[in-house]
Amino acid sequence: MRKYENQKENQLQEVYCNCCGKKLLTDKGMIMEGVFHGQVQWGFFSQKDGETHSFDLCEKCYDQLVAGFQIPPEKKMERELL
């Protein structure tokens, strides 16, 4: 969950893990630790047609989530991080 100081300018103030509630470290509007941001816009053929859901997970909660997957996420090493 993200909180913004100024909604119009998207100045990030705080980020919380939606799963465990941990406040993630931020500095000057930048997230300073690992976080997974998920967002989906539900469309036709779903029970949530027209809704957009978004959430943030700390690295620990992300690891717990994917540990329960029947098919693990694909992993790829990046040479350069942007």
PDB file of N, CA and C in Angstrom:
ATOM      1  N   MET A   1       0.853  -1.163   0.000  1.00  0.00           N
ATOM      2  CA  MET A   1       0.000   0.000   0.000  1.00  0.00           C
ATOM      3  C   MET A   1       0.906   1.235   0.000  1.00  0.00           C
ATOM      4  N   ARG A   2       0.613   2.124  -0.879  1.00  0.00           N
ATOM      5  CA  ARG A   2       1.442   3.321  -1.009  1.00  0.00           C
ATOM      6  C   ARG A   2       0.665   4.558  -0.573  1.00  0.00           C
ATOM      7  N   LYS A   3       1.352   5.412   0.162  1.00  0.00           N
ATOM      8  CA  LYS A   3       0.777   6.697   0.572  1.00  0.00           C
ATOM      9  C   LYS A   3       1.617   7.790  -0.060  1.00  0.00           C
ATOM     10  N   TYR A   4       0.914   8.781  -0.594  1.00  0.00           N
ATOM     11  CA  TYR A   4       1.596   9.872  -1.278  1.00  0.00           C
ATOM     12  C   TYR A   4       1.402  11.174  -0.528  1.00  0.00           C
ATOM     13  N   GLU A   5       2.470  11.981  -0.493  1.00  0.00           N
ATOM     14  CA  GLU A   5       2.431  13.289   0.150  1.00  0.00           C
ATOM     15  C   GLU A   5       1.556  14.233  -0.660  1.00  0.00           C
ATOM     16  N   ASN A   6       1.717  14.194  -1.966  1.00  0.00           N
ATOM     17  CA  ASN A   6       0.965  15.044  -2.865  1.00  0.00           C
ATOM     18  C   ASN A   6       0.457  14.165  -3.995  1.00  0.00           C
ATOM     19  N   GLN A   7      -0.820  13.817  -3.982  1.00  0.00           N
ATOM     20  CA  GLN A   7      -1.391  12.903  -4.960  1.00  0.00           C
ATOM     21  C   GLN A   7      -1.180  13.378  -6.403  1.00  0.00           C
ATOM     22  N   LYS A   8      -1.294  14.674  -6.645  1.00  0.00           N
ATOM     23  CA  LYS A   8      -1.173  15.184  -8.004  1.00  0.00           C
ATOM     24  C   LYS A   8       0.230  14.994  -8.565  1.00  0.00           C
ATOM     25  N   GLU A   9       1.244  15.118  -7.715  1.00  0.00           N
ATOM     26  CA  GLU A   9       2.631  15.015  -8.172  1.00  0.00           C
ATOM     27  C   GLU A   9       3.232  13.641  -7.904  1.00  0.00           C
ATOM     28  N   ASN A  10       2.445  12.706  -7.340  1.00  0.00           N
ATOM     29  CA  ASN A  10       2.913  11.351  -7.035  1.00  0.00           C
ATOM     30  C   ASN A  10       4.184  11.326  -6.196  1.00  0.00           C
ATOM     31  N   GLN A  11       4.241  12.151  -5.152  1.00  0.00           N
ATOM     32  CA  GLN A  11       5.396  12.171  -4.259  1.00  0.00           C
ATOM     33  C   GLN A  11       5.212  11.076  -3.212  1.00  0.00           C
ATOM     34  N   LEU A  12       5.948   9.976  -3.365  1.00  0.00           N
ATOM     35  CA  LEU A  12       5.830   8.821  -2.490  1.00  0.00           C
ATOM     36  C   LEU A  12       6.281   9.177  -1.083  1.00  0.00           C
ATOM     37  N   GLN A  13       5.434   8.882  -0.108  1.00  0.00           N
ATOM     38  CA  GLN A  13       5.747   9.185   1.276  1.00  0.00           C
ATOM     39  C   GLN A  13       6.011   7.910   2.079  1.00  0.00           C
ATOM     40  N   GLU A  14       5.109   6.923   1.980  1.00  0.00           N
ATOM     41  CA  GLU A  14       5.249   5.684   2.743  1.00  0.00           C
ATOM     42  C   GLU A  14       4.775   4.503   1.907  1.00  0.00           C
ATOM     43  N   VAL A  15       5.366   3.332   2.190  1.00  0.00           N
ATOM     44  CA  VAL A  15       4.950   2.084   1.538  1.00  0.00           C
ATOM     45  C   VAL A  15       4.836   1.025   2.622  1.00  0.00           C
ATOM     46  N   TYR A  16       3.735   0.293   2.605  1.00  0.00           N
ATOM     47  CA  TYR A  16       3.495  -0.785   3.564  1.00  0.00           C
ATOM     48  C   TYR A  16       3.260  -2.080   2.812  1.00  0.00           C
ATOM     49  N   CYS A  17       3.715  -3.188   3.381  1.00  0.00           N
ATOM     50  CA  CYS A  17       3.421  -4.503   2.823  1.00  0.00           C
ATOM     51  C   CYS A  17       1.948  -4.792   3.098  1.00  0.00           C
ATOM     52  N   ASN A  18       1.195  -5.075   2.053  1.00  0.00           N
ATOM     53  CA  ASN A  18      -0.229  -5.368   2.215  1.00  0.00           C
ATOM     54  C   ASN A  18      -0.466  -6.676   2.961  1.00  0.00           C
ATOM     55  N   CYS A  19       0.513  -7.568   2.985  1.00  0.00           N
ATOM     56  CA  CYS A  19       0.330  -8.860   3.630  1.00  0.00           C
ATOM     57  C   CYS A  19       0.613  -8.792   5.135  1.00  0.00           C
ATOM     58  N   CYS A  20       1.811  -8.372   5.531  1.00  0.00           N
ATOM     59  CA  CYS A  20       2.191  -8.375   6.952  1.00  0.00           C
ATOM     60  C   CYS A  20       2.076  -7.007   7.616  1.00  0.00           C
ATOM     61  N   GLY A  21       1.924  -5.950   6.825  1.00  0.00           N
ATOM     62  CA  GLY A  21       1.771  -4.609   7.380  1.00  0.00           C
ATOM     63  C   GLY A  21       3.079  -3.878   7.659  1.00  0.00           C
ATOM     64  N   LYS A  22       4.207  -4.507   7.363  1.00  0.00           N
ATOM     65  CA  LYS A  22       5.514  -3.892   7.610  1.00  0.00           C
ATOM     66  C   LYS A  22       5.652  -2.593   6.822  1.00  0.00           C
ATOM     67  N   LYS A  23       6.175  -1.561   7.486  1.00  0.00           N
ATOM     68  CA  LYS A  23       6.481  -0.302   6.803  1.00  0.00           C
ATOM     69  C   LYS A  23       7.840  -0.463   6.135  1.00  0.00           C
ATOM     70  N   LEU A  24       7.886  -0.273   4.827  1.00  0.00           N
ATOM     71  CA  LEU A  24       9.123  -0.428   4.081  1.00  0.00           C
ATOM     72  C   LEU A  24       9.934   0.859   4.121  1.00  0.00           C
ATOM     73  N   LEU A  25      11.235   0.699   4.082  1.00  0.00           N
ATOM     74  CA  LEU A  25      12.154   1.832   4.164  1.00  0.00           C
ATOM     75  C   LEU A  25      12.087   2.678   2.892  1.00  0.00           C
ATOM     76  N   THR A  26      11.829   3.968   3.059  1.00  0.00           N
ATOM     77  CA  THR A  26      11.841   4.910   1.939  1.00  0.00           C
ATOM     78  C   THR A  26      12.726   6.093   2.292  1.00  0.00           C
ATOM     79  N   ASP A  27      13.280   6.733   1.290  1.00  0.00           N
ATOM     80  CA  ASP A  27      14.105   7.919   1.488  1.00  0.00           C
ATOM     81  C   ASP A  27      13.895   8.849   0.300  1.00  0.00           C
ATOM     82  N   LYS A  28      13.413  10.034   0.574  1.00  0.00           N
ATOM     83  CA  LYS A  28      13.180  11.045  -0.452  1.00  0.00           C
ATOM     84  C   LYS A  28      12.328  10.509  -1.604  1.00  0.00           C
ATOM     85  N   GLY A  29      11.276   9.775  -1.251  1.00  0.00           N
ATOM     86  CA  GLY A  29      10.350   9.275  -2.251  1.00  0.00           C
ATOM     87  C   GLY A  29      10.799   8.039  -2.996  1.00  0.00           C
ATOM     88  N   MET A  30      11.894   7.412  -2.534  1.00  0.00           N
ATOM     89  CA  MET A  30      12.434   6.235  -3.204  1.00  0.00           C
ATOM     90  C   MET A  30      12.389   5.045  -2.249  1.00  0.00           C
ATOM     91  N   ILE A  31      11.918   3.900  -2.720  1.00  0.00           N
ATOM     92  CA  ILE A  31      11.873   2.694  -1.896  1.00  0.00           C
ATOM     93  C   ILE A  31      13.286   2.124  -1.799  1.00  0.00           C
ATOM     94  N   MET A  32      13.731   1.882  -0.563  1.00  0.00           N
ATOM     95  CA  MET A  32      15.121   1.497  -0.324  1.00  0.00           C
ATOM     96  C   MET A  32      15.290   0.017   0.033  1.00  0.00           C
ATOM     97  N   GLU A  33      14.315  -0.816  -0.267  1.00  0.00           N
ATOM     98  CA  GLU A  33      14.449  -2.256  -0.054  1.00  0.00           C
ATOM     99  C   GLU A  33      13.591  -2.986  -1.075  1.00  0.00           C
ATOM    100  N   GLY A  34      13.768  -4.297  -1.121  1.00  0.00           N
ATOM    101  CA  GLY A  34      13.040  -5.094  -2.100  1.00  0.00           C
ATOM    102  C   GLY A  34      11.537  -5.055  -1.869  1.00  0.00           C
ATOM    103  N   VAL A  35      10.789  -4.819  -2.934  1.00  0.00           N
ATOM    104  CA  VAL A  35       9.328  -4.787  -2.850  1.00  0.00           C
ATOM    105  C   VAL A  35       8.751  -5.304  -4.164  1.00  0.00           C
ATOM    106  N   PHE A  36       7.663  -6.075  -4.057  1.00  0.00           N
ATOM    107  CA  PHE A  36       6.943  -6.518  -5.238  1.00  0.00           C
ATOM    108  C   PHE A  36       5.675  -5.690  -5.326  1.00  0.00           C
ATOM    109  N   HIS A  37       5.478  -5.016  -6.448  1.00  0.00           N
ATOM    110  CA  HIS A  37       4.261  -4.241  -6.665  1.00  0.00           C
ATOM    111  C   HIS A  37       3.422  -4.984  -7.686  1.00  0.00           C
ATOM    112  N   GLY A  38       2.227  -5.349  -7.280  1.00  0.00           N
ATOM    113  CA  GLY A  38       1.316  -6.034  -8.179  1.00  0.00           C
ATOM    114  C   GLY A  38       0.131  -5.148  -8.516  1.00  0.00           C
ATOM    115  N   GLN A  39      -0.298  -5.196  -9.756  1.00  0.00           N
ATOM    116  CA  GLN A  39      -1.472  -4.422 -10.176  1.00  0.00           C
ATOM    117  C   GLN A  39      -2.174  -5.182 -11.290  1.00  0.00           C
ATOM    118  N   VAL A  40      -3.486  -5.244 -11.196  1.00  0.00           N
ATOM    119  CA  VAL A  40      -4.272  -5.910 -12.225  1.00  0.00           C
ATOM    120  C   VAL A  40      -5.548  -5.116 -12.465  1.00  0.00           C
ATOM    121  N   GLN A  41      -5.881  -4.985 -13.729  1.00  0.00           N
ATOM    122  CA  GLN A  41      -7.155  -4.365 -14.106  1.00  0.00           C
ATOM    123  C   GLN A  41      -8.046  -5.507 -14.585  1.00  0.00           C
ATOM    124  N   TRP A  42      -9.077  -5.793 -13.821  1.00  0.00           N
ATOM    125  CA  TRP A  42      -9.968  -6.903 -14.125  1.00  0.00           C
ATOM    126  C   TRP A  42     -10.875  -6.539 -15.281  1.00  0.00           C
ATOM    127  N   GLY A  43     -11.091  -7.512 -16.151  1.00  0.00           N
ATOM    128  CA  GLY A  43     -11.908  -7.263 -17.332  1.00  0.00           C
ATOM    129  C   GLY A  43     -13.088  -8.208 -17.424  1.00  0.00           C
ATOM    130  N   PHE A  44     -13.560  -8.363 -18.633  1.00  0.00           N
ATOM    131  CA  PHE A  44     -14.685  -9.252 -18.897  1.00  0.00           C
ATOM    132  C   PHE A  44     -14.376 -10.661 -18.381  1.00  0.00           C
ATOM    133  N   PHE A  45     -15.415 -11.398 -18.097  1.00  0.00           N
ATOM    134  CA  PHE A  45     -15.343 -12.792 -17.670  1.00  0.00           C
ATOM    135  C   PHE A  45     -14.804 -12.950 -16.247  1.00  0.00           C
ATOM    136  N   SER A  46     -14.676 -11.869 -15.490  1.00  0.00           N
ATOM    137  CA  SER A  46     -14.289 -11.969 -14.087  1.00  0.00           C
ATOM    138  C   SER A  46     -15.441 -11.445 -13.231  1.00  0.00           C
ATOM    139  N   GLN A  47     -15.368 -11.726 -11.962  1.00  0.00           N
ATOM    140  CA  GLN A  47     -16.367 -11.211 -11.028  1.00  0.00           C
ATOM    141  C   GLN A  47     -16.023  -9.780 -10.589  1.00  0.00           C
ATOM    142  N   LYS A  48     -14.906  -9.248 -11.065  1.00  0.00           N
ATOM    143  CA  LYS A  48     -14.431  -7.919 -10.670  1.00  0.00           C
ATOM    144  C   LYS A  48     -14.329  -6.977 -11.869  1.00  0.00           C
ATOM    145  N   ASP A  49     -15.132  -7.195 -12.876  1.00  0.00           N
ATOM    146  CA  ASP A  49     -15.091  -6.430 -14.122  1.00  0.00           C
ATOM    147  C   ASP A  49     -15.067  -4.929 -13.842  1.00  0.00           C
ATOM    148  N   GLY A  50     -14.052  -4.247 -14.369  1.00  0.00           N
ATOM    149  CA  GLY A  50     -13.936  -2.805 -14.230  1.00  0.00           C
ATOM    150  C   GLY A  50     -13.146  -2.355 -13.011  1.00  0.00           C
ATOM    151  N   GLU A  51     -12.757  -3.278 -12.128  1.00  0.00           N
ATOM    152  CA  GLU A  51     -11.992  -2.914 -10.938  1.00  0.00           C
ATOM    153  C   GLU A  51     -10.498  -3.029 -11.214  1.00  0.00           C
ATOM    154  N   THR A  52      -9.714  -2.146 -10.585  1.00  0.00           N
ATOM    155  CA  THR A  52      -8.263  -2.240 -10.611  1.00  0.00           C
ATOM    156  C   THR A  52      -7.789  -2.481  -9.190  1.00  0.00           C
ATOM    157  N   HIS A  53      -6.988  -3.505  -8.991  1.00  0.00           N
ATOM    158  CA  HIS A  53      -6.439  -3.835  -7.679  1.00  0.00           C
ATOM    159  C   HIS A  53      -4.927  -3.644  -7.727  1.00  0.00           C
ATOM    160  N   SER A  54      -4.348  -3.086  -6.664  1.00  0.00           N
ATOM    161  CA  SER A  54      -2.896  -2.967  -6.571  1.00  0.00           C
ATOM    162  C   SER A  54      -2.467  -3.242  -5.139  1.00  0.00           C
ATOM    163  N   PHE A  55      -1.257  -3.763  -5.002  1.00  0.00           N
ATOM    164  CA  PHE A  55      -0.727  -4.079  -3.679  1.00  0.00           C
ATOM    165  C   PHE A  55       0.786  -4.138  -3.732  1.00  0.00           C
ATOM    166  N   ASP A  56       1.400  -4.080  -2.545  1.00  0.00           N
ATOM    167  CA  ASP A  56       2.846  -4.190  -2.403  1.00  0.00           C
ATOM    168  C   ASP A  56       3.149  -5.297  -1.409  1.00  0.00           C
ATOM    169  N   LEU A  57       4.186  -6.079  -1.684  1.00  0.00           N
ATOM    170  CA  LEU A  57       4.630  -7.132  -0.780  1.00  0.00           C
ATOM    171  C   LEU A  57       6.108  -6.930  -0.463  1.00  0.00           C
ATOM    172  N   CYS A  58       6.466  -7.073   0.826  1.00  0.00           N
ATOM    173  CA  CYS A  58       7.883  -7.064   1.187  1.00  0.00           C
ATOM    174  C   CYS A  58       8.508  -8.345   0.639  1.00  0.00           C
ATOM    175  N   GLU A  59       9.816  -8.411   0.645  1.00  0.00           N
ATOM    176  CA  GLU A  59      10.491  -9.558   0.044  1.00  0.00           C
ATOM    177  C   GLU A  59      10.162 -10.853   0.781  1.00  0.00           C
ATOM    178  N   LYS A  60      10.044 -10.802   2.090  1.00  0.00           N
ATOM    179  CA  LYS A  60       9.720 -12.004   2.878  1.00  0.00           C
ATOM    180  C   LYS A  60       8.336 -12.543   2.499  1.00  0.00           C
ATOM    181  N   CYS A  61       7.340 -11.678   2.406  1.00  0.00           N
ATOM    182  CA  CYS A  61       5.987 -12.107   2.049  1.00  0.00           C
ATOM    183  C   CYS A  61       5.920 -12.593   0.605  1.00  0.00           C
ATOM    184  N   TYR A  62       6.673 -11.974  -0.280  1.00  0.00           N
ATOM    185  CA  TYR A  62       6.748 -12.439  -1.668  1.00  0.00           C
ATOM    186  C   TYR A  62       7.295 -13.860  -1.707  1.00  0.00           C
ATOM    187  N   ASP A  63       8.389 -14.100  -0.957  1.00  0.00           N
ATOM    188  CA  ASP A  63       8.998 -15.433  -0.934  1.00  0.00           C
ATOM    189  C   ASP A  63       8.016 -16.474  -0.398  1.00  0.00           C
ATOM    190  N   GLN A  64       7.257 -16.123   0.630  1.00  0.00           N
ATOM    191  CA  GLN A  64       6.260 -17.046   1.184  1.00  0.00           C
ATOM    192  C   GLN A  64       5.157 -17.330   0.165  1.00  0.00           C
ATOM    193  N   LEU A  65       4.730 -16.314  -0.562  1.00  0.00           N
ATOM    194  CA  LEU A  65       3.682 -16.482  -1.561  1.00  0.00           C
ATOM    195  C   LEU A  65       4.124 -17.433  -2.674  1.00  0.00           C
ATOM    196  N   VAL A  66       5.279 -17.160  -3.271  1.00  0.00           N
ATOM    197  CA  VAL A  66       5.710 -17.963  -4.413  1.00  0.00           C
ATOM    198  C   VAL A  66       6.150 -19.366  -3.995  1.00  0.00           C
ATOM    199  N   ALA A  67       6.484 -19.571  -2.733  1.00  0.00           N
ATOM    200  CA  ALA A  67       6.848 -20.904  -2.250  1.00  0.00           C
ATOM    201  C   ALA A  67       5.664 -21.862  -2.377  1.00  0.00           C
ATOM    202  N   GLY A  68       4.445 -21.337  -2.385  1.00  0.00           N
ATOM    203  CA  GLY A  68       3.258 -22.164  -2.511  1.00  0.00           C
ATOM    204  C   GLY A  68       2.811 -22.396  -3.943  1.00  0.00           C
ATOM    205  N   PHE A  69       3.500 -21.844  -4.921  1.00  0.00           N
ATOM    206  CA  PHE A  69       3.134 -22.023  -6.324  1.00  0.00           C
ATOM    207  C   PHE A  69       3.421 -23.458  -6.774  1.00  0.00           C
ATOM    208  N   GLN A  70       2.540 -24.036  -7.570  1.00  0.00           N
ATOM    209  CA  GLN A  70       2.792 -25.336  -8.183  1.00  0.00           C
ATOM    210  C   GLN A  70       3.856 -25.213  -9.277  1.00  0.00           C
ATOM    211  N   ILE A  71       3.832 -24.104  -9.986  1.00  0.00           N
ATOM    212  CA  ILE A  71       4.832 -23.803 -11.019  1.00  0.00           C
ATOM    213  C   ILE A  71       5.553 -22.539 -10.572  1.00  0.00           C
ATOM    214  N   PRO A  72       6.844 -22.614 -10.254  1.00  0.00           N
ATOM    215  CA  PRO A  72       7.551 -21.433  -9.740  1.00  0.00           C
ATOM    216  C   PRO A  72       7.686 -20.342 -10.800  1.00  0.00           C
ATOM    217  N   PRO A  73       7.867 -19.104 -10.340  1.00  0.00           N
ATOM    218  CA  PRO A  73       8.057 -18.004 -11.291  1.00  0.00           C
ATOM    219  C   PRO A  73       9.335 -18.222 -12.111  1.00  0.00           C
ATOM    220  N   GLU A  74       9.307 -17.748 -13.330  1.00  0.00           N
ATOM    221  CA  GLU A  74      10.517 -17.801 -14.155  1.00  0.00           C
ATOM    222  C   GLU A  74      11.510 -16.783 -13.623  1.00  0.00           C
ATOM    223  N   LYS A  75      12.776 -17.152 -13.601  1.00  0.00           N
ATOM    224  CA  LYS A  75      13.832 -16.261 -13.113  1.00  0.00           C
ATOM    225  C   LYS A  75      14.797 -15.971 -14.247  1.00  0.00           C
ATOM    226  N   LYS A  76      15.267 -14.733 -14.277  1.00  0.00           N
ATOM    227  CA  LYS A  76      16.220 -14.305 -15.310  1.00  0.00           C
ATOM    228  C   LYS A  76      17.141 -13.293 -14.662  1.00  0.00           C
ATOM    229  N   MET A  77      18.421 -13.445 -14.826  1.00  0.00           N
ATOM    230  CA  MET A  77      19.395 -12.497 -14.277  1.00  0.00           C
ATOM    231  C   MET A  77      19.572 -11.325 -15.244  1.00  0.00           C
ATOM    232  N   GLU A  78      19.518 -10.143 -14.718  1.00  0.00           N
ATOM    233  CA  GLU A  78      19.723  -8.932 -15.512  1.00  0.00           C
ATOM    234  C   GLU A  78      21.155  -8.475 -15.352  1.00  0.00           C
ATOM    235  N   ARG A  79      21.750  -8.030 -16.426  1.00  0.00           N
ATOM    236  CA  ARG A  79      23.124  -7.543 -16.370  1.00  0.00           C
ATOM    237  C   ARG A  79      23.187  -6.096 -15.903  1.00  0.00           C
ATOM    238  N   GLU A  80      22.155  -5.333 -16.258  1.00  0.00           N
ATOM    239  CA  GLU A  80      22.096  -3.922 -15.862  1.00  0.00           C
ATOM    240  C   GLU A  80      20.773  -3.649 -15.185  1.00  0.00           C
ATOM    241  N   LEU A  81      20.822  -2.964 -14.064  1.00  0.00           N
ATOM    242  CA  LEU A  81      19.610  -2.595 -13.349  1.00  0.00           C
ATOM    243  C   LEU A  81      19.345  -1.106 -13.591  1.00  0.00           C
ATOM    244  N   LEU A  82      18.121  -0.804 -13.935  1.00  0.00           N
ATOM    245  CA  LEU A  82      17.762   0.596 -14.186  1.00  0.00           C
ATOM    246  C   LEU A  82      17.226   1.233 -12.943  1.00  0.00           C
TER     247      LEU A  82
END
